[in-house]
Coordinates of C-alpha atoms in Angstrom, one line a residue:
X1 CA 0.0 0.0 0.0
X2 CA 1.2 3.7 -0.9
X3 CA 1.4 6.0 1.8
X4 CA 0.5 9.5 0.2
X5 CA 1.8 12.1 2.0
X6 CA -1.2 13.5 2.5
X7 CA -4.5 13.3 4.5
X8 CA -8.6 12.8 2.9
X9 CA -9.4 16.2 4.6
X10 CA -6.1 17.8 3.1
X11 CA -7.5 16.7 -0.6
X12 CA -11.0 17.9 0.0
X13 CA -9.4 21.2 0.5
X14 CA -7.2 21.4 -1.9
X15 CA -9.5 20.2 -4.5
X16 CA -11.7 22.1 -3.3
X17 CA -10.1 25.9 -3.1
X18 CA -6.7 25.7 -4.7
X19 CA -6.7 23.4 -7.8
X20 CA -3.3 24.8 -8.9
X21 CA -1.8 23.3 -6.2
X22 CA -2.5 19.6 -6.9
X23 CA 0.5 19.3 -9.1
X24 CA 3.0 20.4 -6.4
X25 CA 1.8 17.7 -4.6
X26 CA 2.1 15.0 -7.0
X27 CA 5.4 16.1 -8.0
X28 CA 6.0 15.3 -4.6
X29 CA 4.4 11.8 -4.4
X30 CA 6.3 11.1 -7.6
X31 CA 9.6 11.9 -6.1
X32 CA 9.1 10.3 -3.2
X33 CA 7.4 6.7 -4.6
X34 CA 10.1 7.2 -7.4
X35 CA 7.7 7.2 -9.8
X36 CA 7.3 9.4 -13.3
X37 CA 5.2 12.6 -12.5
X38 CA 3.7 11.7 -16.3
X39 CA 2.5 8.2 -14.4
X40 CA 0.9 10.2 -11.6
X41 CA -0.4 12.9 -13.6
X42 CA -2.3 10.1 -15.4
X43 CA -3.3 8.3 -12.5
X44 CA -4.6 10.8 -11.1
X45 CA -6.5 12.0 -14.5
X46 CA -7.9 8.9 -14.7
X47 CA -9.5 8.9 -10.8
X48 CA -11.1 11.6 -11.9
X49 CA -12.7 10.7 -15.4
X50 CA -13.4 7.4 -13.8
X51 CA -15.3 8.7 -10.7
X52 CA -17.0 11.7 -12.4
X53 CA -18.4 9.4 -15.3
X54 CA -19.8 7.2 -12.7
X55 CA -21.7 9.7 -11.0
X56 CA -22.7 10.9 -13.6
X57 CA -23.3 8.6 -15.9
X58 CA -22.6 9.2 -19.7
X59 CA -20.9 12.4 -19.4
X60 CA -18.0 13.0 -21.0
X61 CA -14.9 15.3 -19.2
X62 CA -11.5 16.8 -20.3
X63 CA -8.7 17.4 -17.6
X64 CA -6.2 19.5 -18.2
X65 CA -2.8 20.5 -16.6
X66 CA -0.8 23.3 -17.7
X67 CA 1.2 25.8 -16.3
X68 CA 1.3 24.2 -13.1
X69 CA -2.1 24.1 -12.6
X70 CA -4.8 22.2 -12.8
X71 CA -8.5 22.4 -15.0
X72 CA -11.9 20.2 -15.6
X73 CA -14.0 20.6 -18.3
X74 CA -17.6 18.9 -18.9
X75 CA -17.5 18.1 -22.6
X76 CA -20.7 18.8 -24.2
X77 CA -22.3 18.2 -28.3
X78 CA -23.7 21.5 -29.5
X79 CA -27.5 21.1 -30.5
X80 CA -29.9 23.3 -32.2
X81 CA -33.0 22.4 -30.7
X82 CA -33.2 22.0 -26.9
X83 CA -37.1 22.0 -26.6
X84 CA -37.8 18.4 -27.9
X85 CA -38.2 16.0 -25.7
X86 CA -34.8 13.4 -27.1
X87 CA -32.4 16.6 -25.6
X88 CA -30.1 15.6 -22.9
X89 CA -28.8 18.0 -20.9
X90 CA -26.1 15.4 -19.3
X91 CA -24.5 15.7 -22.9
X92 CA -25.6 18.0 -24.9
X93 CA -25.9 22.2 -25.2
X94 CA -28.5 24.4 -27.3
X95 CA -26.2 26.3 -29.6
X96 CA -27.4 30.1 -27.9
X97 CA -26.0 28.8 -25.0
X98 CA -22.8 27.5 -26.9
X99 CA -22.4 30.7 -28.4
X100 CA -22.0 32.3 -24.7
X101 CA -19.0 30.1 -24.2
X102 CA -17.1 30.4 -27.9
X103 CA -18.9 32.5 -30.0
X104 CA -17.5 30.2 -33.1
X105 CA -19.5 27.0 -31.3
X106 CA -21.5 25.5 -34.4
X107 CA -23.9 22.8 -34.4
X108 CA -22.6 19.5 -34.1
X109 CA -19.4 20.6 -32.7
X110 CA -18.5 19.7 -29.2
X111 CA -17.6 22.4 -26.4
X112 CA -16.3 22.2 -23.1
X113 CA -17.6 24.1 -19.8
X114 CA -15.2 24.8 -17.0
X115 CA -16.2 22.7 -14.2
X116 CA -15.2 24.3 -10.6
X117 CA -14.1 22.2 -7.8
X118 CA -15.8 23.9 -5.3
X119 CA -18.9 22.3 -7.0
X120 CA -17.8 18.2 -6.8
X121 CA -19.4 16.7 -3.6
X122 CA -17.4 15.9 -0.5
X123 CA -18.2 11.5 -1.4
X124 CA -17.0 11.8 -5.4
X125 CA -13.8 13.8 -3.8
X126 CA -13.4 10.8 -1.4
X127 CA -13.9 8.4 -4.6
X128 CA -11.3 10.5 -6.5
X129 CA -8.3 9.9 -3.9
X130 CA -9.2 6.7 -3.4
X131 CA -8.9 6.1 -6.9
X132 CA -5.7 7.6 -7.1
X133 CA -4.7 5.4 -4.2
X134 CA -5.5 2.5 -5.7
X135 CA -3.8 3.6 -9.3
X136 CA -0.5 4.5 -7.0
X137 CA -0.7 1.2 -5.4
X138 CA -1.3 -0.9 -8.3
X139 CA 1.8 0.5 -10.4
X140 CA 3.9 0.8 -6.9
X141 CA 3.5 -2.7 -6.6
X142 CA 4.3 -3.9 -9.8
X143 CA 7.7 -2.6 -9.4
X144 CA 8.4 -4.4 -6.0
X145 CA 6.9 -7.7 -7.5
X146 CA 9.8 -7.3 -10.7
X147 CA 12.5 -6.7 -8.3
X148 CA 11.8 -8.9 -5.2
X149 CA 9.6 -12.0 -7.1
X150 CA 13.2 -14.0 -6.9
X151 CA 14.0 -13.1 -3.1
X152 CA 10.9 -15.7 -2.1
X153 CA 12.3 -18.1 1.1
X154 CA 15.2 -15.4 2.0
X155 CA 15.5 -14.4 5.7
X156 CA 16.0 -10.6 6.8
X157 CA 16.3 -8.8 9.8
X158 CA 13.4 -6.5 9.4
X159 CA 11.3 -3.4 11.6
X160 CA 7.9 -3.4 12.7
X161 CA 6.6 -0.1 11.1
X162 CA 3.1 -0.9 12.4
X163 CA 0.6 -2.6 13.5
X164 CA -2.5 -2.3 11.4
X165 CA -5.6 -4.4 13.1
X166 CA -4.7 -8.1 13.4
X167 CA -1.9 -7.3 10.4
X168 CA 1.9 -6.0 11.0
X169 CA 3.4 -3.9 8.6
X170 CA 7.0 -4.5 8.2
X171 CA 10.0 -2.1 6.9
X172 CA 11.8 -4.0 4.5
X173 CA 14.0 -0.7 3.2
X174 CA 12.9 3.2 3.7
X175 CA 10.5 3.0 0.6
X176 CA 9.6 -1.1 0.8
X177 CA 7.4 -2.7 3.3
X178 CA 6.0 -6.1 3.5
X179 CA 2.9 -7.6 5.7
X180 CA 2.7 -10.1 8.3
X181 CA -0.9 -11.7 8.2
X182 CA -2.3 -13.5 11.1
X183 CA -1.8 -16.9 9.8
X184 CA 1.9 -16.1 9.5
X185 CA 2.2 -14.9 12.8
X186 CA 3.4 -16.8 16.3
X187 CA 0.4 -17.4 18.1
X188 CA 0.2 -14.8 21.2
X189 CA 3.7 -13.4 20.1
X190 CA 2.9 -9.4 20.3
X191 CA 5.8 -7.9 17.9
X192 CA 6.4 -4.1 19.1
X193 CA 6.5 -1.2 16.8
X194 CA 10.1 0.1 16.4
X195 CA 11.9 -3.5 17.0
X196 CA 14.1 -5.5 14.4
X197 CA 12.5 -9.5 14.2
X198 CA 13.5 -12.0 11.7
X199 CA 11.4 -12.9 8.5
X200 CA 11.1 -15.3 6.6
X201 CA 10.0 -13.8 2.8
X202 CA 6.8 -16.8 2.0
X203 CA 5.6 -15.1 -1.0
X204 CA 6.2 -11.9 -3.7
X205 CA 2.5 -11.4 -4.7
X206 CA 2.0 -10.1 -8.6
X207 CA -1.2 -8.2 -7.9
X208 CA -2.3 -7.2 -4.5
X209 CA -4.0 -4.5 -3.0
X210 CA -1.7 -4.3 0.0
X211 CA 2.3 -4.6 0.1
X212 CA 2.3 -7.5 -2.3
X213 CA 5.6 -9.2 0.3
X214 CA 4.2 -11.9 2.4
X215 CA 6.8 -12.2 5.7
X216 CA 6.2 -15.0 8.3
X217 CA 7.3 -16.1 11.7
X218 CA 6.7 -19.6 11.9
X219 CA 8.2 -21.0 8.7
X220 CA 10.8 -23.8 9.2
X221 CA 13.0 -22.2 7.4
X222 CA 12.8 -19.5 9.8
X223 CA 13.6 -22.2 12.6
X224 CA 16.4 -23.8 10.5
X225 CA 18.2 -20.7 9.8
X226 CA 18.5 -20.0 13.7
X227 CA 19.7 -23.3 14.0
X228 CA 22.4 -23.1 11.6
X229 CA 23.2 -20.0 12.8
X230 CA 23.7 -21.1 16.4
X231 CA 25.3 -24.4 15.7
X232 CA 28.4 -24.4 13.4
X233 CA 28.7 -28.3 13.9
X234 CA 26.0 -28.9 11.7
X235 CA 27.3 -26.3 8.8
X236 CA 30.5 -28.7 8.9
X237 CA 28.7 -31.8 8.6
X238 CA 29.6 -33.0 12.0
X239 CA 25.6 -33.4 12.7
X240 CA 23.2 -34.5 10.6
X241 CA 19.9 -32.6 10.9
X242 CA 17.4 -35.5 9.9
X243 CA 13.7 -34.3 10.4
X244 CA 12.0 -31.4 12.2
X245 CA 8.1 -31.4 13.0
X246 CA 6.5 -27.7 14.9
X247 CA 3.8 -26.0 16.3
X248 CA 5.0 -22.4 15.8
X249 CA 5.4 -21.0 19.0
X250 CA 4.7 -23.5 21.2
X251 CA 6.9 -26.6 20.7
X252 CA 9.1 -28.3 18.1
X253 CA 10.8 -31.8 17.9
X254 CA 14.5 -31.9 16.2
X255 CA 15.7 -35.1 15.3
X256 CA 19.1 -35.3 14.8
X257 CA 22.5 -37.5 14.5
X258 CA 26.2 -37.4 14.4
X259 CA 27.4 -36.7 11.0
X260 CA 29.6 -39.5 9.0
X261 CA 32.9 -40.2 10.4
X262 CA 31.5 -37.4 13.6
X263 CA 30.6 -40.6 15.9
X264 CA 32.3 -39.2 18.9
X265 CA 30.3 -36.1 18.7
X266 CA 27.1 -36.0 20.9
X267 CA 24.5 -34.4 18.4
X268 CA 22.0 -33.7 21.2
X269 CA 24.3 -32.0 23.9
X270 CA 26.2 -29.9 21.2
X271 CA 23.0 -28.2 19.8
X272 CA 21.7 -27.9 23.6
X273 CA 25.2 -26.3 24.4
X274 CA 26.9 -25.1 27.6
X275 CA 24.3 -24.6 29.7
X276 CA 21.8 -24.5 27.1
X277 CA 22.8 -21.6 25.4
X278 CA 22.5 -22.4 21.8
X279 CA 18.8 -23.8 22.2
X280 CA 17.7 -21.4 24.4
X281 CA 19.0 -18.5 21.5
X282 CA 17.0 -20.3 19.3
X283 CA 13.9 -20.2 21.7
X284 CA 14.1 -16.4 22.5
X285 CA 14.2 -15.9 19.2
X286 CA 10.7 -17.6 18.2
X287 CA 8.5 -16.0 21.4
X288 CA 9.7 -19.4 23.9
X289 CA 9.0 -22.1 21.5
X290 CA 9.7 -25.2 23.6
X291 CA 12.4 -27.4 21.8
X292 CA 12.8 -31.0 22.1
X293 CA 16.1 -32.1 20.9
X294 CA 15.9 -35.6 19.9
X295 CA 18.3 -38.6 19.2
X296 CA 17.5 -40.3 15.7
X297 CA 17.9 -43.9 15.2
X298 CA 17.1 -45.9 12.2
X299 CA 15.2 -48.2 14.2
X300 CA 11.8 -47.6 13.8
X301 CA 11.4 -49.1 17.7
X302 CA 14.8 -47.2 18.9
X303 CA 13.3 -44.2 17.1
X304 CA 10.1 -44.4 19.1
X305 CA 11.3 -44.8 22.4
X306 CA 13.7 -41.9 22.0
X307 CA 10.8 -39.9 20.7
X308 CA 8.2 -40.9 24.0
X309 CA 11.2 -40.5 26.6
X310 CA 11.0 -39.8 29.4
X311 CA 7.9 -42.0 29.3
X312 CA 9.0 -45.6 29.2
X313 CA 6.5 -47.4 26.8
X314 CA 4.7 -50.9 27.7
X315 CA 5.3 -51.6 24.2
X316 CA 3.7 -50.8 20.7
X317 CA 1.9 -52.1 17.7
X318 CA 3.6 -50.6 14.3
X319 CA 1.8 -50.8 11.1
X320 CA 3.0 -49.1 8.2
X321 CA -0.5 -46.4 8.8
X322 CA -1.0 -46.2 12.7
X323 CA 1.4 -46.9 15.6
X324 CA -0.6 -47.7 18.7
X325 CA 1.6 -46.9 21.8
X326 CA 0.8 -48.9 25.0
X327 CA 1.5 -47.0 28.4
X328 CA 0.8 -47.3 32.0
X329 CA -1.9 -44.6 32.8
X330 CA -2.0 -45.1 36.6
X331 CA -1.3 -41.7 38.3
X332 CA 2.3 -41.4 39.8
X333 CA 3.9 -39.1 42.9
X334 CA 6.6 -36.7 41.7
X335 CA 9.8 -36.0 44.3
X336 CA 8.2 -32.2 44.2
X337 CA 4.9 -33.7 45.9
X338 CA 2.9 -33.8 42.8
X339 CA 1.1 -35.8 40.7
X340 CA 1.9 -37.7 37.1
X341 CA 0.2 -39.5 34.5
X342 CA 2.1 -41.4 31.7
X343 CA -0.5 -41.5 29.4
X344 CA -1.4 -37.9 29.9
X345 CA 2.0 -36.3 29.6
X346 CA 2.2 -38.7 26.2
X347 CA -0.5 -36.9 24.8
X348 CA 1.1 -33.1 25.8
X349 CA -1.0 -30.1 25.9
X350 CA -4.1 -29.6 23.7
X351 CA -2.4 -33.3 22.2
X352 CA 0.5 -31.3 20.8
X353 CA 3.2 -33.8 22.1
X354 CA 1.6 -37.0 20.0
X355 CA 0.5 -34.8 17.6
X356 CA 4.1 -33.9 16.7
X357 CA 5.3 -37.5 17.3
X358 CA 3.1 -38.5 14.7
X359 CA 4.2 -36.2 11.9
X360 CA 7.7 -37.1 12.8
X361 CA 6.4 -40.8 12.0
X362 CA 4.7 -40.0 9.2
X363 CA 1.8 -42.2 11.0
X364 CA -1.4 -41.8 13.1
X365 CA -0.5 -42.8 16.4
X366 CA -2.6 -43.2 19.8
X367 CA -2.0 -43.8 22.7
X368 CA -3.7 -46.9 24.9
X369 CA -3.6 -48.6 27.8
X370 CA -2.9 -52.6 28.7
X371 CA -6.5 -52.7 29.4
X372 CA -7.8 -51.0 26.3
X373 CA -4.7 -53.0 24.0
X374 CA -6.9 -56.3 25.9
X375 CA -10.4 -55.0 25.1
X376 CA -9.8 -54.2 21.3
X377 CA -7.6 -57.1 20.7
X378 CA -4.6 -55.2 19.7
X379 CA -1.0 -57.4 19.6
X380 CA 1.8 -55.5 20.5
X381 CA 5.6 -55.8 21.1
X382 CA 6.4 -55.5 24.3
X383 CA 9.7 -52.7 24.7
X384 CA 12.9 -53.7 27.2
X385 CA 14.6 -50.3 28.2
X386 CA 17.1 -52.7 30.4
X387 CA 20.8 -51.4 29.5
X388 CA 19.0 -49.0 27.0
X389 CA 20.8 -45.0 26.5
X390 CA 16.9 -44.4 25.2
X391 CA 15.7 -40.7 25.8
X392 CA 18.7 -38.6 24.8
X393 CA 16.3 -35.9 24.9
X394 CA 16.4 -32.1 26.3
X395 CA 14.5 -29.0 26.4
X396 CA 14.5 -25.4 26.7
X397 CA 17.6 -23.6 27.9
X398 CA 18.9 -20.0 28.7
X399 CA 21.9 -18.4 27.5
X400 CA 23.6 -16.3 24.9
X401 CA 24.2 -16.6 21.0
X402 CA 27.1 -17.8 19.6
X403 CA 28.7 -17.3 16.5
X404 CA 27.3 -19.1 13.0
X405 CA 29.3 -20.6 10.3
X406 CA 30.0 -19.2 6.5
X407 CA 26.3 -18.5 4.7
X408 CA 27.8 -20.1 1.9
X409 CA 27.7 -23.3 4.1
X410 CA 24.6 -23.1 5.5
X411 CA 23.0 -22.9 1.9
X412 CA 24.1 -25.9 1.0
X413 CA 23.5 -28.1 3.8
X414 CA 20.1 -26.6 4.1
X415 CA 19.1 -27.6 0.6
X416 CA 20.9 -30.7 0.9
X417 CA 18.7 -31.8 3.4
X418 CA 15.6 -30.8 1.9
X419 CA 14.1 -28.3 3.8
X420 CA 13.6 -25.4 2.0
X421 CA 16.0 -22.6 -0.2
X422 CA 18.8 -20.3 1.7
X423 CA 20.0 -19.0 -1.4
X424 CA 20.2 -15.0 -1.7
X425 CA 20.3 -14.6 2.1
X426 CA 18.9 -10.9 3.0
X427 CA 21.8 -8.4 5.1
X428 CA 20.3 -9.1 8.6
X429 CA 21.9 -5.9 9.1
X430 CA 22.2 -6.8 13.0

């Protein structure tokens, strides 16, 4: 969206009382949206034929600007009788009153009759400049679509400009802006106006009626660039990121491994970091996301253990569509004096713990007990933890950022492994 210097009121008045000052200020407008003042002029010509020929409906208008100013004529055919009952006065003129206007007015000519401002009601003034808006915005964003249409899946380091309703407008440069729509947005993360957040550019619309770039917060590749960023182990291959499932905002699992001929390095207590520094970076920077750092294991049963620890499982029933995970549901005392259930902290809050299990298993999983495995007949394998190292698993940390490796490596490990495009990285100017 353009932001014209200027306010509804401000055009009422100008239109209204000093016409020859409309082209002052679209000079301006043109300067500052770097656009021609020819462009504008016409944009603005055509607001007005557009909006005037809808109110009224099959007139015909002239405008005109010269010598920096500006003039409307109502264009009109020069009749000779004006008492029959076929004359229309929306187009047509008797030829006495012609004469009044240019004595050399002939029949069948056309003539034109200045049309004051002062005249135009306050609504088709209002139509006008909106109009104008939209002819500003249209063209505007054109240009930002030819020269940011190849920047789609890039991060920057961007300003909240402001918020507008459930919407954040975002300063990309001094004269770009993008838009952060609520179903990019962190839910319950309140950005402030003034403050630099990272972005993840989703989409470079072609025509839109607002700023036609598309930011968001909770895109992986939002959550992967942190990572990389944060752990330069992985950008040298000595961990092997191997699947990541989220809920934006509220909790993640990263399954990970030590990279080839890396066995010696532990891929969960590196990304956690001294004192959890490196994960808790990471959290800060996506409004306290809880992170679940995971162990991966080829085993589909290894995989699955790792994945429900601390919980030790009964056992399970794999298919290749649903996993059905069998856990004791009795009610357990805590050392702090409180009260546990193994089938309840399986399932997480609002089900997001399974619910992010399952997309890292590409399955539908539930969870039952003994009993229920008994009532519904389901066979399962029955899991030994006995001289297991199952649950290398951690969450959320505090602490302090560390350094990132070259962008040129994190761009091709991340499309190595699949998850989305690095390449023409935005300055995070940080």
């Amino acid at each position: 969206m353009v932001f014209i210097p200027s306010t509804l009121i401000y055009w009422i008045q100008l239109m209204s009382t000093q016409q020859e000052q409309i082209i002052n200020t679209i000079k301006e407008i043109a300067e500052d949206k770097k656009l021609s003042e020819d462009f504008v002029i016409k944009a603005f010509e055509q607001a007005i034929v557009s909006e005037y020929t809808h109110e009224f409906v099959d007139s015909q208008i002239d405008v005109v600007f010269e010598n920096n100013s500006f003039k409307l004529y109502r264009v009109y055919v020069v009749v000779d009788n004006v008492d029959n009952d076929d004359f229309d006065d929306y187009i047509e003129i008797g030829i006495n009153d012609a004469k009044k206007l240019d004595p050399s007015a002939a029949v069948g000519s056309t003539i034109r009759k200045p049309i004051e401002f002062s005249s135009l009601s306050k609504k088709l003034i209002q139509n006008i400049w909106g109009n104008f808006r939209h002819n500003l915005n249209s063209e505007v964003n054109k240009s930002i679509y030819s020269g940011w249409k190849n920047k789609k899946d890039t991060i920057g380091y961007y300003e909240v400009h402001q918020i507008d309703g459930n919407k954040y407008i975002i300063k990309i440069s001094n004269e770009i802006f993008g838009i952060l729509l609520p179903s990019e947005q962190i839910r319950g993360e309140n950005l402030i106006s003034g403050k630099k957040y990272h972005f993840v550019i989703v989409d470079v619309l072609e025509n839109s009626r607002d700023w036609p770039i598309i930011l968001s917060r909770t895109s992986d590749l939002l959550f992967m660039y942190l990572l990389y960023k944060n752990v330069p182990e992985i950008n040298e291959g000595l961990i092997e990121v191997k699947k990541l499932a989220r809920i934006p905002g509220e909790r993640s699992k990263l399954l990970v491994k030590s990279g080839s001929g890396a066995e010696n390095i532990n891929p969960v207590g590196t990304i956690i970091g001294p004192g959890g520094s490196r994960i808790n970076a990471i959290k800060n920077e996506l409004s306290g996301e809880r992170i679940d750092v995971i162990l991966w294991s080829d085993d589909i049963k290894t995989l699955i253990m790792n994945l429900c620890a601390p919980i030790q499982l009964i056992g399970a029933r794999i298919t290749d569509k649903m996993i059905s995970l069998v856990v004791d549901d009795t009610n357990h005392s805590t050392k702090w004096g409180g009260v546990t259930n193994n089938a309840v902290y399986l399932l997480g809050n609002s089900g997001n713990n399974i619910k992010l299990i399952s997309k890292i298993l590409e399955r539908t999983v539930e969870v039952i007990t003994p009993s229920d495995a008994e009532e519904i007949e389901v066979a399962y394998e029955p899991f030994d933890y006995t001289n297991s190292n199952i649950g290398n698993k951690n969450g959320t940390y505090r602490g302090n950022n560390e350094s990132n490796g070259s962008k040129t490596q994190q761009k091709k490990r991340v499309v190595d492994l699949g998850i989305g495009s690095f390449d023409d990285f935005a300055n995070e100017g940080e």
